[in-house]
CSV table of C-alpha atoms and ligand atoms in Angstrom, one decimal:
chain,number,residue,atom,x,y,z
P,97,MET,CA,157.8,-23.7,-35.8
P,98,PRO,CA,155.4,-23.8,-38.8
P,99,SER,CA,151.8,-23.2,-37.8
P,100,GLN,CA,150.8,-26.8,-38.5
P,101,ILE,CA,152.7,-29.8,-39.9
P,102,ILE,CA,151.2,-33.1,-40.9
P,103,LEU,CA,153.0,-36.3,-41.9
P,104,ILE,CA,151.0,-39.3,-43.2
P,105,HIS,CA,152.4,-42.7,-44.1
P,106,GLY,CA,150.8,-45.7,-45.8
P,107,GLY,CA,153.1,-48.3,-44.4
P,108,ALA,CA,156.7,-49.5,-45.0
P,109,GLY,CA,157.1,-52.7,-46.8
P,110,LYS,CA,157.6,-54.6,-50.1
P,111,TRP,CA,154.9,-52.7,-52.0
P,112,LYS,CA,154.0,-54.0,-55.5
P,113,LYS,CA,154.4,-51.2,-58.1
P,114,GLU,CA,150.7,-51.0,-58.9
P,115,ARG,CA,149.5,-50.8,-55.3
P,116,LEU,CA,152.3,-48.4,-54.5
P,117,SER,CA,151.1,-45.9,-57.1
P,118,ARG,CA,147.5,-46.3,-55.8
P,119,ALA,CA,148.8,-45.6,-52.2
P,120,LYS,CA,150.6,-42.5,-53.4
P,121,GLU,CA,147.5,-41.3,-55.2
P,122,SER,CA,145.4,-41.9,-52.1
P,123,LEU,CA,148.0,-40.1,-49.9
P,124,LEU,CA,147.9,-37.1,-52.2
P,125,ASN,CA,144.1,-37.0,-52.0
P,126,ILE,CA,144.1,-37.3,-48.3
P,127,ALA,CA,146.8,-34.7,-47.9
P,128,ASN,CA,144.7,-32.3,-50.1
P,129,SER,CA,141.5,-32.9,-48.0
P,130,VAL,CA,143.3,-32.4,-44.7
P,131,LYS,CA,145.0,-29.3,-46.1
P,132,ASN,CA,141.7,-27.8,-46.8
P,133,LYS,CA,140.6,-28.3,-43.2
P,134,MET,CA,143.8,-27.2,-41.6
P,135,GLY,CA,142.3,-23.9,-40.3
P,136,GLU,CA,139.4,-25.6,-38.7
P,137,ILE,CA,140.8,-28.7,-37.0
P,138,ASP,CA,143.4,-29.2,-34.3
P,139,PRO,CA,146.3,-31.7,-34.6
P,140,ILE,CA,144.3,-34.4,-32.7
P,141,ASP,CA,141.4,-34.2,-35.2
P,142,ALA,CA,143.8,-33.9,-38.1
P,143,VAL,CA,145.5,-37.2,-37.1
P,144,GLU,CA,142.2,-38.9,-36.6
P,145,PHE,CA,140.9,-37.6,-39.9
P,146,VAL,CA,143.8,-38.7,-42.1
P,147,ILE,CA,143.9,-42.1,-40.4
P,148,ARG,CA,140.1,-42.6,-40.9
P,149,CYS,CA,140.6,-41.8,-44.6
P,150,MET,CA,143.2,-44.6,-44.8
P,151,GLU,CA,141.0,-47.0,-42.8
P,152,GLU,CA,138.3,-46.4,-45.5
P,153,ASP,CA,140.7,-47.1,-48.3
P,154,GLU,CA,141.3,-50.8,-49.2
P,155,THR,CA,144.8,-50.0,-50.5
P,156,PHE,CA,146.1,-49.9,-46.9
P,157,ASN,CA,146.4,-52.5,-44.2
P,158,ALA,CA,144.0,-50.8,-41.8
P,159,GLY,CA,140.3,-50.8,-41.4
P,160,ARG,CA,138.6,-52.0,-44.6
P,161,GLY,CA,141.8,-53.2,-46.2
P,162,ALA,CA,143.2,-55.0,-43.2
P,163,ALA,CA,145.2,-58.2,-43.5
P,164,LEU,CA,143.3,-61.2,-42.2
P,165,ASN,CA,144.3,-63.5,-39.4
P,166,LEU,CA,144.7,-67.3,-39.6
P,167,PHE,CA,140.9,-67.7,-39.2
P,168,GLY,CA,140.2,-65.2,-42.0
P,169,GLU,CA,139.1,-62.5,-39.6
P,170,VAL,CA,139.9,-58.8,-39.2
P,171,GLU,CA,141.4,-57.9,-35.9
P,172,LEU,CA,142.7,-54.3,-35.6
P,173,ASP,CA,145.1,-52.4,-33.4
P,174,ALA,CA,145.3,-48.6,-33.1
P,175,GLY,CA,146.7,-45.9,-30.8
P,176,ILE,CA,146.9,-42.1,-30.4
P,177,MET,CA,149.1,-40.0,-28.1
P,178,THR,CA,149.7,-36.3,-27.5
P,179,SER,CA,152.8,-34.5,-26.3
P,180,SER,CA,151.0,-33.6,-23.1
P,181,GLY,CA,150.9,-37.3,-22.2
P,182,ARG,CA,147.3,-38.1,-23.1
P,183,VAL,CA,147.0,-41.5,-24.7
P,184,GLY,CA,144.5,-44.1,-25.8
P,185,ALA,CA,144.8,-47.4,-27.7
P,186,VAL,CA,142.8,-50.4,-28.7
P,187,ALA,CA,144.0,-53.9,-29.4
P,188,ALA,CA,142.7,-56.9,-31.4
P,189,VAL,CA,139.3,-55.3,-32.0
P,190,LYS,CA,136.8,-56.9,-34.3
P,191,ASN,CA,133.9,-55.3,-36.2
P,192,VAL,CA,135.2,-51.8,-36.0
P,193,LEU,CA,136.1,-49.9,-39.2
P,194,HIS,CA,137.7,-47.0,-37.4
P,195,PRO,CA,139.8,-48.2,-34.5
P,196,ILE,CA,141.7,-44.8,-34.5
P,197,SER,CA,138.4,-43.2,-33.4
P,198,LEU,CA,137.9,-45.8,-30.7
P,199,ALA,CA,141.5,-45.2,-29.5
P,200,LYS,CA,140.6,-41.5,-29.3
P,201,ILE,CA,137.5,-42.3,-27.2
P,202,VAL,CA,139.7,-44.4,-24.9
P,203,MET,CA,142.0,-41.3,-24.5
P,204,ASN,CA,139.2,-38.8,-24.0
P,205,GLU,CA,136.7,-40.7,-22.0
P,206,LEU,CA,138.2,-43.6,-20.1
P,207,ASP,CA,140.6,-43.6,-17.2
P,208,HIS,CA,142.6,-46.3,-19.1
P,209,VAL,CA,145.2,-46.4,-21.8
P,210,LEU,CA,144.6,-49.7,-23.6
P,211,VAL,CA,141.4,-51.6,-24.1
P,212,SER,CA,141.0,-54.9,-26.0
P,213,GLY,CA,138.7,-57.6,-27.1
P,214,LYS,CA,135.0,-57.6,-26.1
P,215,GLY,CA,135.3,-54.5,-24.0
P,216,ALA,CA,136.6,-52.6,-26.9
P,217,GLU,CA,133.7,-53.9,-29.0
P,218,GLN,CA,131.3,-52.8,-26.3
P,219,LEU,CA,132.8,-49.3,-26.3
P,220,ALA,CA,132.5,-49.2,-30.1
P,221,LYS,CA,128.8,-50.1,-29.8
P,222,LEU,CA,128.2,-47.3,-27.3
P,223,HIS,CA,129.8,-44.8,-29.7
P,224,ASN,CA,128.2,-46.1,-33.0
P,225,LEU,CA,131.5,-47.4,-34.3
P,226,TYR,CA,130.5,-51.0,-34.4
P,227,THR,CA,130.1,-52.5,-37.9
P,228,SER,CA,129.3,-55.9,-39.4
P,229,PRO,CA,132.3,-58.2,-40.4
P,230,ASP,CA,131.3,-58.4,-44.1
P,231,LYS,CA,131.9,-54.6,-44.4
P,232,LEU,CA,135.4,-55.0,-43.2
P,233,VAL,CA,136.9,-57.8,-45.3
P,234,SER,CA,138.1,-56.4,-48.6
P,235,ASP,CA,138.2,-58.7,-51.7
P,236,TYR,CA,141.9,-58.3,-52.0
P,237,ALA,CA,142.5,-59.4,-48.3
P,238,TYR,CA,140.0,-62.2,-48.7
P,239,ASN,CA,141.5,-63.6,-51.9
P,240,ARG,CA,144.9,-63.5,-50.5
P,241,TRP,CA,143.8,-65.4,-47.4
P,242,LEU,CA,141.9,-67.9,-49.5
P,243,ARG,CA,144.9,-68.7,-51.6
P,244,ALA,CA,147.0,-69.2,-48.5
P,245,ILE,CA,144.5,-71.4,-46.8
P,246,ARG,CA,143.9,-73.4,-50.0
P,247,GLU,CA,147.6,-74.0,-50.2
P,248,ILE,CA,147.8,-75.2,-46.6
P,249,HIS,CA,144.8,-77.5,-47.2
P,250,ASN,CA,146.3,-78.9,-50.4
P,251,TYR,CA,149.6,-79.6,-48.7
P,252,LEU,CA,148.1,-81.3,-45.7
P,253,SER,CA,145.5,-83.3,-47.5
P,254,GLY,CA,147.3,-83.9,-50.8
P,255,LYS,CA,144.0,-82.9,-52.5
P,256,GLU,CA,142.7,-79.8,-54.3
P,257,ILE,CA,140.0,-77.9,-52.5
P,258,GLN,CA,137.3,-75.8,-54.1
P,259,ASP,CA,137.3,-72.2,-52.8
P,260,ASP,CA,133.6,-72.4,-51.8
P,261,SER,CA,134.4,-75.3,-49.5
P,262,ILE,CA,137.1,-73.5,-47.6
P,263,ARG,CA,134.9,-72.1,-44.8
P,264,TYR,CA,133.3,-75.6,-44.5
P,265,TYR,CA,136.7,-77.1,-44.3
P,266,LEU,CA,137.9,-74.8,-41.6
P,267,THR,CA,134.8,-75.2,-39.4
P,268,GLU,CA,134.0,-78.9,-40.0
P,269,ILE,CA,137.1,-80.7,-41.0
P,270,PHE,CA,140.0,-78.8,-39.7
P,271,PRO,CA,138.5,-76.5,-37.1
P,272,ASN,CA,141.7,-76.2,-35.3
P,273,ILE,CA,143.8,-74.7,-38.0
P,274,THR,CA,145.9,-73.2,-35.3
P,275,ASN,CA,147.5,-76.6,-34.9
P,276,ILE,CA,149.5,-75.8,-38.0
P,277,ILE,CA,151.7,-73.7,-35.8
P,278,LYS,CA,152.5,-76.6,-33.5
P,279,ASP,CA,152.6,-79.4,-36.1
P,280,TYR,CA,153.8,-77.6,-39.3
P,281,PRO,CA,155.6,-74.5,-38.2
P,282,GLU,CA,157.8,-74.3,-41.3
P,283,LEU,CA,154.8,-74.6,-43.6
P,284,TYR,CA,153.1,-71.8,-41.7
P,285,GLU,CA,156.1,-69.5,-41.9
P,286,GLU,CA,156.6,-70.3,-45.6
P,287,ILE,CA,153.0,-69.5,-46.5
P,288,LYS,CA,152.9,-66.4,-44.4
P,289,LYS,CA,156.1,-65.1,-46.2
P,290,ARG,CA,154.9,-66.1,-49.6
P,291,TYR,CA,151.6,-64.2,-49.4
P,292,SER,CA,152.7,-61.2,-47.5
P,293,HIS,CA,153.4,-58.9,-50.4
P,294,ASN,CA,153.2,-55.7,-48.5
P,295,ILE,CA,154.6,-57.2,-45.3
P,296,SER,CA,154.3,-54.0,-43.4
P,297,ASP,CA,151.7,-51.5,-44.3
P,298,THR,CA,150.2,-50.2,-41.1
P,299,VAL,CA,149.2,-46.6,-41.5
P,300,GLY,CA,150.1,-43.6,-39.3
P,301,ALA,CA,150.2,-39.9,-38.9
P,302,LEU,CA,151.8,-37.1,-36.9
P,303,ALA,CA,150.5,-33.6,-36.6
P,304,SER,CA,151.9,-30.6,-34.7
P,305,ASN,CA,151.4,-26.9,-34.1
P,306,GLU,CA,153.0,-24.5,-31.7
P,307,ASN,CA,151.1,-26.1,-28.8
P,308,ILE,CA,150.9,-29.8,-29.3
P,309,ILE,CA,152.4,-32.9,-31.1
P,310,VAL,CA,150.1,-35.8,-31.8
P,311,ALA,CA,151.0,-39.3,-33.0
P,312,GLY,CA,148.5,-41.8,-34.3
P,313,VAL,CA,148.6,-45.3,-35.8
P,314,SER,CA,146.2,-48.0,-37.1
P,315,THR,CA,146.7,-51.5,-38.5
P,316,GLY,CA,145.4,-54.9,-39.4
P,317,GLY,CA,148.7,-56.3,-38.3
P,318,ILE,CA,150.6,-59.2,-39.8
P,319,PHE,CA,148.9,-61.4,-42.4
P,320,LEU,CA,147.8,-64.8,-41.1
P,321,LYS,CA,148.7,-63.8,-37.6
P,322,PHE,CA,147.6,-66.1,-34.8
P,323,PRO,CA,144.2,-64.9,-33.6
P,324,GLY,CA,144.5,-62.5,-30.7
P,325,ARG,CA,148.0,-61.5,-31.6
P,326,ILE,CA,148.7,-57.9,-30.8
P,327,GLY,CA,151.5,-56.0,-32.5
P,328,ASP,CA,153.4,-52.9,-31.7
P,329,SER,CA,150.8,-50.4,-33.0
P,330,PRO,CA,148.8,-50.1,-29.8
P,331,ILE,CA,151.9,-50.3,-27.5
P,332,ILE,CA,153.1,-46.9,-26.3
P,333,GLY,CA,156.8,-46.4,-27.0
P,334,ALA,CA,156.8,-49.2,-29.5
P,335,GLY,CA,154.4,-48.3,-32.4
P,336,PHE,CA,153.8,-44.7,-31.4
P,337,TYR,CA,155.0,-42.1,-28.9
P,338,ALA,CA,154.9,-38.4,-28.3
P,339,THR,CA,156.5,-36.1,-25.7
P,340,ARG,CA,157.3,-32.4,-25.6
P,341,LYS,CA,160.5,-33.3,-27.5
P,342,GLY,CA,158.6,-34.7,-30.5
P,343,GLY,CA,156.6,-37.5,-31.9
P,344,CYS,CA,157.2,-40.8,-33.7
P,345,VAL,CA,155.1,-43.5,-35.5
P,346,ALA,CA,156.4,-46.9,-36.6
P,347,THR,CA,155.5,-49.4,-39.2
P,348,GLY,CA,157.1,-52.8,-39.8
P,349,HIS,CA,157.5,-56.1,-38.1
P,350,GLY,CA,155.6,-55.5,-34.8
P,351,GLU,CA,157.4,-58.1,-32.7
P,352,GLU,CA,160.8,-56.5,-33.5
P,353,ILE,CA,159.5,-53.0,-33.0
P,354,MET,CA,158.2,-54.0,-29.6
P,355,LYS,CA,161.4,-55.6,-28.6
P,356,ASN,CA,163.3,-52.5,-29.5
P,357,LEU,CA,160.8,-49.9,-28.1
P,358,LEU,CA,161.5,-48.1,-31.4
P,359,CYS,CA,159.4,-45.0,-31.0
P,360,TYR,CA,160.4,-44.4,-27.4
P,361,LYS,CA,164.1,-44.5,-28.4
P,362,ALA,CA,163.7,-42.4,-31.5
P,363,VAL,CA,161.9,-39.6,-29.6
P,364,ASN,CA,164.6,-39.7,-26.9
P,365,TYR,CA,167.3,-39.3,-29.5
P,366,LEU,CA,165.7,-35.9,-30.4
P,367,GLU,CA,167.7,-34.5,-27.4
P,368,LYS,CA,170.8,-34.9,-29.4
P,369,TYR,CA,169.8,-35.4,-33.1
P,370,SER,CA,167.6,-33.9,-35.8
P,371,ALA,CA,164.3,-35.7,-36.6
P,372,VAL,CA,165.7,-37.7,-39.5
P,373,GLU,CA,168.9,-38.6,-37.6
P,374,ALA,CA,167.0,-39.7,-34.6
P,375,ALA,CA,164.8,-42.0,-36.7
P,376,LYS,CA,167.9,-43.3,-38.5
P,377,LYS,CA,169.8,-43.9,-35.3
P,378,ALA,CA,167.0,-45.7,-33.5
P,379,LEU,CA,166.3,-47.9,-36.6
P,380,GLU,CA,169.9,-48.6,-37.4
P,381,GLU,CA,170.6,-49.7,-33.8
P,382,ALA,CA,167.6,-52.0,-33.9
P,383,TYR,CA,168.6,-53.3,-37.3
P,384,HIS,CA,172.0,-54.3,-36.0
P,385,ARG,CA,170.4,-56.1,-33.1
P,386,THR,CA,167.6,-57.9,-34.8
P,387,ARG,CA,167.7,-57.1,-38.6
P,388,ILE,CA,164.4,-55.4,-38.2
P,389,LYS,CA,162.4,-54.2,-41.3
P,390,ALA,CA,160.6,-51.1,-40.3
P,391,GLY,CA,159.9,-47.5,-41.1
P,392,LEU,CA,159.6,-44.4,-38.9
P,393,ILE,CA,158.1,-40.9,-39.3
P,394,MET,CA,159.2,-38.2,-36.9
P,395,VAL,CA,158.6,-34.6,-36.0
P,396,ASP,CA,160.4,-32.5,-33.4
P,397,ASN,CA,159.2,-29.6,-31.3
P,398,SER,CA,160.5,-27.1,-33.8
P,399,GLY,CA,158.4,-28.6,-36.6
P,400,ASN,CA,161.3,-30.4,-38.3
P,401,TRP,CA,160.3,-33.7,-39.7
P,402,GLY,CA,162.2,-36.9,-40.7
P,403,VAL,CA,161.6,-40.2,-42.4
P,404,TYR,CA,163.7,-43.3,-42.3
P,405,HIS,CA,163.2,-47.0,-43.2
P,406,THR,CA,164.9,-50.3,-43.6
P,407,THR,CA,162.1,-51.8,-45.8
P,408,ASP,CA,162.0,-51.6,-49.6
P,409,TYR,CA,159.4,-48.8,-49.9
P,410,PHE,CA,157.8,-46.3,-47.6
P,411,PRO,CA,155.1,-44.0,-49.1
P,412,VAL,CA,154.7,-40.8,-47.1
P,413,ALA,CA,152.9,-37.4,-47.6
P,414,VAL,CA,153.9,-34.3,-45.7
P,415,ILE,CA,152.1,-31.0,-45.5
P,416,VAL,CA,154.2,-28.1,-44.3
P,417,SER,CA,153.4,-24.5,-44.6
P,418,GLY,CA,150.5,-25.4,-46.9
P,419,LYS,CA,152.7,-27.3,-49.3
P,420,ILE,CA,152.2,-31.0,-50.0
P,421,ILE,CA,155.1,-33.4,-50.7
P,422,VAL,CA,154.3,-37.1,-51.6
P,423,LYS,CA,157.1,-39.5,-51.9
P,424,ASP,CA,157.7,-43.2,-51.9
P,425,TYR,CA,160.9,-43.5,-50.1
P,426,TRP,CA,162.8,-46.6,-51.3
P,427,ARG,CA,166.2,-48.3,-50.9
T,64,LIG,N1,153.5,-53.0,-37.2
T,64,LIG,C1,152.4,-53.8,-37.7
T,64,LIG,C2,152.2,-55.0,-36.8
T,64,LIG,O1,153.2,-55.7,-36.6
T,64,LIG,C3,152.5,-54.3,-39.1
T,64,LIG,C4,152.7,-53.3,-40.1
T,64,LIG,O2,153.4,-52.2,-39.8
T,64,LIG,O3,152.2,-53.5,-41.1
T,64,LIG,O4,151.1,-55.3,-36.4
């Protein structure tokens, strides 16, 4: 097994060319920074470090670049797990830039696995991870949300709305925008689809050495999600998983990933298959069941790694034996 291997992904989805090249450039920079630290940090800290870098970078749907929910808010999910069975996750947390660090705190300090909502925010405050909402909403995410909400408004009222009235409109005139799901489900689906350029762009990482395998994941979830919606990312066995056999991290449509327990299955396939074949087998099986669009990164306990996806693009960086490979896998 190589002394340390790290796989980093920026999310599987329909990346637009320009954002994809930015994502690849960021992955290369992050890979270089973590490579320089490799002698000093263990795989848990390596996973946290690379995910924190992506949470800082607006290119990715995590932390600062997170997709907004129907109310225009950031709600984040994250998880981390080691091959020795230690695990921590947070779900639907607000006002936290680095949910991966909060997940690590859950793993290290609480006798729980998954913490959500107000309790997660409280934990963030205790550990100085709490931040104000305006630091979290990127211009890109806000403008995308604004365009979508404007379109919903114009359709429902038959009138144009000024961008600066949108907050007013949501709070004073149509405070219950969630009604759209009950009264206009097709409109909701259509708008979500139209504005979800990068449908799936959760970030994730795997790191391993001769002693341990670590899987980590962080996401803003699905654009225009119903407030409080939790995806696959903080769910063990769905969005991330690690055992002594290997580790796996998923990105893609969370509901389908959960229904298929994608990472759990892929890791179990490592008993019979190589890392790339195990990822392929788990994803193809799920694809036949539910036409799932997703991507997986995997590593086995011999340090072999694999990538497989059913989305258009999947930018990934790998560092093995000190060498960096950055690739946008596409189909
Ligand atoms: N898996 C994430 C979710 O459903 C989305 C993504 O990968 O972008 O929350």
